[in-house]
Short mmCIF file of C-alpha atoms in Angstrom, two decimals:
data_model
loop_
_atom_site.label_atom_id
_atom_site.label_comp_id
_atom_site.label_asym_id
_atom_site.label_seq_id
_atom_site.Cartn_x
_atom_site.Cartn_y
_atom_site.Cartn_z
CA UNK A 6 87.87 52.68 86.17
CA UNK A 7 84.63 54.36 88.40
CA UNK A 8 84.37 52.63 91.55
CA UNK A 9 81.67 53.68 93.73
CA UNK A 10 81.36 51.74 96.77
CA UNK A 11 79.41 50.08 99.80
CA UNK A 12 81.06 50.25 103.52
CA UNK A 13 81.56 46.95 104.78
CA UNK A 14 81.33 47.01 108.39
CA UNK A 15 80.61 45.32 112.12
CA UNK A 16 76.55 45.53 111.20
CA UNK A 17 77.43 44.34 107.40
CA UNK A 18 78.93 41.87 106.00
CA UNK A 19 79.19 42.56 102.88
CA UNK A 20 79.69 38.92 101.89
CA UNK A 21 76.37 38.39 101.96
CA UNK A 22 76.03 40.42 99.06
CA UNK A 23 74.23 39.15 96.51
CA UNK A 24 76.84 39.80 93.51
CA UNK A 25 74.54 39.33 90.81
CA UNK A 26 71.08 41.43 91.83
CA UNK A 27 74.10 44.51 92.35
CA UNK A 28 73.01 47.44 89.99
CA UNK A 29 73.89 50.78 89.12
CA UNK A 30 71.74 53.40 89.20
CA UNK A 31 71.30 56.78 88.56
CA UNK A 32 75.43 56.54 86.96
CA UNK A 33 75.54 60.31 86.26
CA UNK A 34 78.49 59.24 83.69
CA UNK A 35 79.85 58.62 80.17
CA UNK A 36 81.89 56.64 78.71
CA UNK A 37 83.47 56.86 75.55
CA UNK A 38 85.09 54.77 73.78
CA UNK A 39 84.37 51.61 75.30
CA UNK A 40 81.82 48.79 76.34
CA UNK A 41 81.34 50.47 79.61
CA UNK A 42 80.97 47.71 81.10
CA UNK A 43 79.66 47.08 85.14
CA UNK A 44 81.28 44.81 87.49
CA UNK A 45 81.23 44.19 91.29
CA UNK A 46 83.24 42.74 93.46
CA UNK A 47 84.75 42.81 97.45
CA UNK A 48 87.79 44.04 98.18
CA UNK A 49 89.04 46.49 101.45
CA UNK A 50 88.89 49.40 99.64
CA UNK A 51 89.64 51.89 102.90
CA UNK A 52 91.72 48.99 104.92
CA UNK A 53 89.48 49.09 108.37
CA UNK A 54 89.28 45.11 107.47
CA UNK A 55 86.49 45.12 107.11
CA UNK A 56 85.23 44.01 103.10
CA UNK A 57 83.30 46.38 100.99
CA UNK A 58 81.26 46.14 97.89
CA UNK A 59 82.77 47.47 94.99
CA UNK A 60 81.21 48.40 91.39
CA UNK A 61 82.88 50.16 88.56
CA UNK A 62 82.53 50.76 85.54
CA UNK A 63 85.18 49.83 83.36
CA UNK A 64 86.81 51.92 80.20
CA UNK A 65 90.88 51.40 79.92
CA UNK A 66 90.54 53.16 76.79
CA UNK A 67 87.98 56.21 77.15
CA UNK A 68 88.16 58.91 78.80
CA UNK A 69 85.55 60.09 81.59
CA UNK A 70 82.37 62.88 82.40
CA UNK A 71 80.94 63.33 84.15
CA UNK A 72 77.85 66.72 84.84
CA UNK A 73 77.25 64.44 89.13
CA UNK A 74 78.86 63.28 91.22
CA UNK A 75 77.12 61.50 93.03
CA UNK A 76 75.73 57.31 92.42
CA UNK A 77 73.26 54.54 94.31
CA UNK A 78 74.04 51.06 94.45
CA UNK A 79 71.53 48.39 94.44
CA UNK A 80 70.98 44.79 95.20
CA UNK A 81 70.17 41.98 97.76
CA UNK A 82 71.93 40.00 99.83
CA UNK A 83 71.96 36.54 99.27
CA UNK A 84 68.70 35.55 101.51
CA UNK A 85 67.14 38.04 99.78
CA UNK A 86 66.92 40.79 101.80
CA UNK A 87 67.34 43.87 100.57
CA UNK A 88 70.29 47.53 99.97
CA UNK A 89 71.02 49.47 98.99
CA UNK A 90 73.83 52.55 99.51
CA UNK A 91 75.09 55.85 97.67
CA UNK A 92 78.80 57.27 97.63
CA UNK A 93 80.64 59.61 96.41
CA UNK A 94 82.27 58.80 92.33
CA UNK A 95 85.72 57.85 93.18
CA UNK A 96 87.57 59.07 89.40
CA UNK A 97 90.56 56.54 89.49
CA UNK A 98 91.22 56.80 85.22
CA UNK A 99 93.56 53.04 84.28
CA UNK A 100 94.79 53.44 81.20
CA UNK A 101 92.08 56.54 79.92
CA UNK A 102 93.53 59.72 78.00
CA UNK A 103 91.62 62.04 81.22
CA UNK A 104 90.76 61.23 84.52
CA UNK A 105 88.69 64.09 87.01
CA UNK A 106 90.90 63.96 90.12
CA UNK A 107 89.02 64.62 92.48
CA UNK A 108 88.48 66.84 95.73
CA UNK A 109 87.29 69.97 95.84
CA UNK A 110 90.50 73.33 95.67
CA UNK A 111 89.89 76.70 97.55
CA UNK A 112 91.72 80.00 96.42
CA UNK A 113 91.21 83.16 95.69
CA UNK A 114 90.48 86.00 93.19
CA UNK A 115 90.40 89.89 92.61
CA UNK A 116 87.18 88.92 90.00
CA UNK A 117 84.37 90.22 92.16
CA UNK A 118 86.76 93.28 91.93
CA UNK A 119 87.99 93.30 95.79
CA UNK A 120 89.73 89.98 96.64
CA UNK A 121 87.17 86.38 97.54
CA UNK A 122 88.19 83.51 98.51
CA UNK A 123 85.97 80.84 96.41
CA UNK A 124 86.14 76.85 96.32
CA UNK A 125 86.01 74.65 92.75
CA UNK A 126 85.84 71.28 92.32
CA UNK A 127 89.26 69.91 90.56
CA UNK A 128 88.56 69.78 87.20
CA UNK A 129 87.66 73.58 87.36
CA UNK A 130 84.40 73.29 87.54
CA UNK A 131 81.71 74.62 89.45
CA UNK A 132 83.68 77.76 91.10
CA UNK A 133 81.72 79.46 93.48
CA UNK A 134 82.53 82.43 95.91
CA UNK A 135 82.32 81.94 99.26
CA UNK A 136 83.08 85.13 101.26
CA UNK A 137 81.19 87.36 99.23
CA UNK A 138 82.46 89.89 101.17
CA UNK A 139 83.55 93.62 101.47
CA UNK A 140 86.42 92.63 103.28
CA UNK A 141 89.69 91.49 100.63
CA UNK A 142 89.02 87.67 101.84
CA UNK A 143 92.52 85.22 101.05
CA UNK A 144 94.40 82.59 101.39
CA UNK A 145 92.70 80.55 102.64
CA UNK A 146 93.63 76.47 103.89
CA UNK A 147 90.52 73.53 103.48
CA UNK A 148 90.68 71.07 107.01
CA UNK A 149 91.65 67.32 105.06
CA UNK A 150 88.69 66.15 105.44
CA UNK A 151 87.16 68.88 103.03
CA UNK A 152 84.37 70.49 106.08
CA UNK A 153 85.78 73.63 106.84
CA UNK A 154 88.18 76.77 105.35
CA UNK A 155 90.69 78.85 107.22
CA UNK A 156 91.67 82.12 105.86
CA UNK A 157 92.25 85.69 106.10
CA UNK A 158 90.47 88.82 106.21
CA UNK A 159 90.92 92.41 106.26
CA UNK A 160 88.65 93.74 107.63
CA UNK A 161 90.65 96.80 109.70
CA UNK A 162 93.88 94.40 110.11
CA UNK A 163 94.74 90.66 108.97
CA UNK A 164 93.13 88.54 111.25
CA UNK A 165 92.59 83.93 110.75
CA UNK A 166 89.09 83.35 110.03
CA UNK A 167 87.50 79.80 109.68
CA UNK A 168 84.23 79.16 107.81
CA UNK A 169 82.12 75.96 107.29
CA UNK A 170 82.79 74.84 103.74
CA UNK A 171 80.01 76.31 101.80
CA UNK A 172 80.83 79.96 102.97
CA UNK A 173 78.62 79.83 105.80
CA UNK A 174 79.04 80.17 109.61
CA UNK A 175 81.97 82.65 109.69
CA UNK A 176 84.42 82.90 112.64
CA UNK A 177 87.30 84.96 114.32
CA UNK A 178 89.52 82.80 116.08
CA UNK A 179 92.84 85.26 116.27
CA UNK A 180 91.33 89.17 117.73
CA UNK A 181 95.71 91.46 117.85
CA UNK A 182 96.01 94.56 116.67
CA UNK A 183 99.16 93.57 114.39
CA UNK A 184 99.07 91.39 111.10
CA UNK A 185 98.45 87.38 112.08
CA UNK A 186 98.26 85.66 108.08
CA UNK A 187 98.80 82.32 105.92
CA UNK A 188 96.42 79.72 108.51
CA UNK A 189 97.97 76.22 106.94
CA UNK A 190 94.70 72.78 109.59
CA UNK A 191 97.09 70.13 110.36
CA UNK A 192 96.17 66.88 109.33
CA UNK A 193 93.54 66.04 112.77
CA UNK A 194 92.12 69.17 112.32
CA UNK A 195 92.14 70.18 115.64
CA UNK A 196 95.57 73.08 115.53
CA UNK A 197 96.28 76.26 112.06
CA UNK A 198 99.46 77.37 111.58
CA UNK A 199 100.07 80.64 110.44
CA UNK A 200 101.55 83.63 110.84
CA UNK A 201 101.98 86.25 113.20
CA UNK A 202 103.77 89.91 113.37
CA UNK A 203 102.77 90.27 116.93
CA UNK A 204 106.42 90.56 118.45
CA UNK A 205 107.75 93.03 115.89
CA UNK A 206 108.11 90.67 113.20
CA UNK A 207 107.28 87.85 111.02
CA UNK A 208 107.18 84.59 113.32
CA UNK A 209 104.85 81.14 113.00
CA UNK A 210 101.85 80.21 115.61
CA UNK A 211 100.28 77.96 116.61
CA UNK A 212 96.98 77.45 118.19
CA UNK A 213 93.46 75.52 118.92
CA UNK A 214 91.58 75.44 115.75
CA UNK A 215 88.42 77.22 118.25
CA UNK A 216 91.40 80.60 117.54
CA UNK A 217 92.18 79.75 121.61
CA UNK A 218 96.19 79.07 123.08
CA UNK A 219 98.38 80.74 120.36
CA UNK A 220 102.17 80.11 120.85
CA UNK A 221 105.04 81.80 119.23
CA UNK A 222 107.35 78.20 118.02
CA UNK A 223 109.32 80.53 115.50
CA UNK A 224 112.11 83.30 117.77
CA UNK A 225 114.39 84.95 114.87
CA UNK A 226 114.09 88.63 113.74
CA UNK A 227 114.07 87.53 110.25
CA UNK A 228 111.41 86.61 108.48
CA UNK A 229 109.23 83.14 109.40
CA UNK A 230 106.12 83.21 106.47
CA UNK A 231 104.58 80.29 105.33
CA UNK A 232 104.09 77.20 107.20
CA UNK A 233 102.94 74.05 106.02
CA UNK A 234 102.16 70.78 108.22
CA UNK A 235 102.98 67.65 107.56
CA UNK A 236 100.94 64.97 106.28
CA UNK A 237 101.24 63.19 110.06
CA UNK A 238 101.45 66.34 111.90
CA UNK A 239 104.95 66.49 113.88
CA UNK A 240 106.46 68.80 111.08
CA UNK A 241 106.30 72.03 109.89
CA UNK A 242 107.28 73.77 106.57
CA UNK A 243 107.26 77.48 106.47
CA UNK A 244 109.52 79.92 104.41
CA UNK A 245 112.50 82.27 106.27
CA UNK A 246 114.78 84.98 105.27
CA UNK A 247 117.14 84.32 107.28
CA UNK A 248 120.05 83.58 105.59
CA UNK A 249 119.31 86.66 104.22
CA UNK A 250 118.09 84.93 100.78
CA UNK A 251 114.47 83.18 101.14
CA UNK A 252 114.95 79.23 102.63
CA UNK A 253 112.48 76.36 103.12
CA UNK A 254 113.24 75.39 106.53
CA UNK A 255 111.39 71.77 108.34
CA UNK A 256 111.13 72.28 111.94
CA UNK A 257 109.37 70.28 114.68
CA UNK A 258 105.55 70.96 115.17
CA UNK A 259 106.69 72.16 118.62
CA UNK A 260 108.90 74.55 116.82
CA UNK A 261 112.14 73.67 118.34
CA UNK A 262 114.95 71.70 116.26
CA UNK A 263 114.90 74.27 112.29
CA UNK A 264 116.70 72.83 109.47
CA UNK A 265 117.29 74.42 106.52
CA UNK A 266 116.56 72.32 103.69
CA UNK A 267 116.95 74.00 99.78
CA UNK A 268 120.16 75.86 100.61
CA UNK A 269 120.29 77.24 97.88
CA UNK A 270 120.88 81.64 96.77
CA UNK A 271 117.63 81.55 95.37
CA UNK A 272 115.06 82.65 96.40
CA UNK A 273 112.62 79.65 98.01
CA UNK A 274 109.12 79.34 99.84
CA UNK A 275 105.49 78.34 99.31
CA UNK A 276 106.18 74.55 100.57
CA UNK A 277 103.37 72.52 100.94
CA UNK A 278 104.08 68.21 101.94
CA UNK A 279 102.53 65.31 99.50
CA UNK A 280 100.28 63.73 101.11
CA UNK A 281 102.50 60.62 102.09
CA UNK A 282 105.43 62.79 103.77
CA UNK A 283 107.75 61.78 100.90
CA UNK A 284 108.20 65.16 99.05
CA UNK A 285 108.24 68.48 99.18
CA UNK A 286 106.64 71.33 96.62
CA UNK A 287 108.17 74.44 96.32
CA UNK A 288 108.42 77.86 94.75
CA UNK A 289 112.04 78.71 92.88
CA UNK A 290 113.20 81.75 91.94
CA UNK A 291 116.56 80.30 91.26
CA UNK A 292 116.01 79.89 87.14
CA UNK A 293 115.61 83.11 87.59
CA UNK A 294 112.13 83.14 87.71
CA UNK A 295 108.77 81.67 89.30
CA UNK A 296 109.27 77.39 88.86
CA UNK A 297 107.57 75.13 91.11
CA UNK A 298 110.28 72.43 92.22
CA UNK A 299 109.35 69.73 94.76
CA UNK A 300 111.91 67.58 96.29
CA UNK A 301 112.58 64.56 98.87
CA UNK A 302 111.47 65.43 101.94
CA UNK A 303 114.86 65.69 103.66
CA UNK A 304 116.22 68.90 101.10
CA UNK A 305 117.93 66.43 98.65
CA UNK A 306 117.01 65.52 94.52
CA UNK A 307 115.40 68.86 93.90
CA UNK A 308 113.19 69.14 90.40
CA UNK A 309 111.98 71.62 87.89
CA UNK A 310 108.13 70.29 87.76
CA UNK A 311 106.55 73.39 85.19
CA UNK A 312 110.07 74.86 83.51
CA UNK A 313 108.09 77.30 81.48
CA UNK A 314 109.53 81.10 81.14
CA UNK A 315 106.43 82.05 82.85
CA UNK A 316 106.11 83.21 87.12
CA UNK A 317 104.71 80.00 88.10
CA UNK A 318 103.46 79.61 92.32
CA UNK A 319 102.12 78.47 95.23
CA UNK A 320 102.14 74.57 95.12
CA UNK A 321 99.72 72.44 96.29
CA UNK A 322 98.54 68.58 96.45
CA UNK A 323 96.56 66.87 95.16
CA UNK A 324 95.00 64.83 98.60
CA UNK A 325 95.81 61.48 96.71
CA UNK A 326 99.13 62.17 95.51
CA UNK A 327 98.76 62.74 91.88
CA UNK A 328 98.23 65.73 91.13
CA UNK A 329 100.02 70.00 91.62
CA UNK A 330 97.56 72.15 91.11
CA UNK A 331 99.64 76.10 91.10
CA UNK A 332 100.12 79.32 90.47
CA UNK A 333 100.28 80.43 87.02
CA UNK A 334 100.34 83.90 85.05
CA UNK A 335 101.05 82.09 81.56
CA UNK A 336 98.06 82.71 80.27
CA UNK A 337 98.28 87.23 80.60
CA UNK A 338 96.93 86.54 83.70
CA UNK A 339 97.11 84.15 87.27
CA UNK A 340 95.04 81.84 87.19
CA UNK A 341 95.35 78.20 88.60
CA UNK A 342 95.96 75.30 87.18
CA UNK A 343 97.03 71.28 87.81
CA UNK A 344 99.43 68.96 86.44
CA UNK A 345 100.57 65.44 86.78
CA UNK A 346 102.94 65.20 90.19
CA UNK A 347 105.64 64.56 87.63
CA UNK A 348 104.92 67.99 85.34
CA UNK A 349 103.68 66.19 83.11
CA UNK A 350 99.79 68.11 81.42
CA UNK A 351 99.26 71.15 83.53
CA UNK A 352 95.99 72.12 82.25
CA UNK A 353 94.17 76.01 83.36
CA UNK A 354 91.95 74.93 85.12
CA UNK A 355 89.80 78.28 86.32
CA UNK A 356 90.08 81.02 82.39
CA UNK A 357 88.64 83.85 84.07
CA UNK A 358 90.54 87.11 83.68
CA UNK A 359 90.31 88.43 87.06
CA UNK A 360 93.47 87.26 89.13
CA UNK A 361 92.58 83.37 90.97
CA UNK A 362 95.56 82.51 93.43
CA UNK A 363 96.89 80.92 96.15
CA UNK A 364 95.61 77.22 96.32
CA UNK A 365 94.55 74.35 98.28
CA UNK A 366 93.17 71.35 97.24
CA UNK A 367 91.49 69.39 99.98
CA UNK A 368 88.54 66.74 100.47
CA UNK A 369 88.77 62.74 101.27
CA UNK A 370 85.54 60.34 100.71
CA UNK A 371 83.94 57.38 102.50
CA UNK A 372 85.33 55.21 101.38
CA UNK A 373 89.41 56.30 101.89
CA UNK A 374 90.15 57.88 98.00
CA UNK A 375 89.72 61.54 97.35
CA UNK A 376 86.34 62.78 95.94
CA UNK A 377 84.79 65.65 94.01
#
């Protein structure tokens, strides 16, 4: 099912729309194996208390493909007043063989002879070099609304930068002679957590989104890195070597009450919260090679999702929680893959002979669903 929504507000009552007049113009989607029936209905898709007009093309047996990502709705109210609205297409296949999961994925790549930050849509198309800079640009993190990317630039030493999602307006946020890296956005986009060696060893810090007010969260002689925010912004997971091997820890967002979640003799790292806050995906070497695991947010019920002899690392959830992107060398070099959240149907998204690494998945639509 491919819905396009016109959102209702206090000033626009969509229940007054004459559904028989609604048309979906310029729909850039082809349906195969079905009738492609056009349907219009009223529902509150973004749960804001106002009904919304949703038009969808339904095909329960085919596979959807599309080269564009927007469509326009036209029609009229019952009193004859014309309406028109455009929105991003939300791809939510029901009973289809495959579908395009929405959002965009940032990653870093060595395909241009040095490390650059790239972005692509969730299907692996439109791969674009955003940084195009002679320095190494890596460890990107997309903001939850998909409008900004924070990343690490090695321009003499490692510093945290932020730029618009199209690569414009890069701004340096940290300015310290030590190593600052692996930034991660808070869910509300107001803060960035990162790791820094400015106190002599790797520790987790947090700062405001403009680079001001850096605060040290961890205070341990071991190596603490790879921070990841919980969706509600109250907790941060991170990698720590404080137990003589790599473990996943969680702490409150102010750095208090650190707890070991994995507690396993093998190395575990690269934690990533699921969008609903119920699970944490991570990299584990407990099977002799790097695999993507998932566990409940309290550390219980660890499950191997990839189960492949290659190295699978650095998971990143899709904004709707239905898929997990990760890095794998199962095709001979490191590529960005995506799989269903249960580990099924892994797909190579980048397919490039250069090294592609460290996916970050973000973007939310105006209709409350993830979009390309």
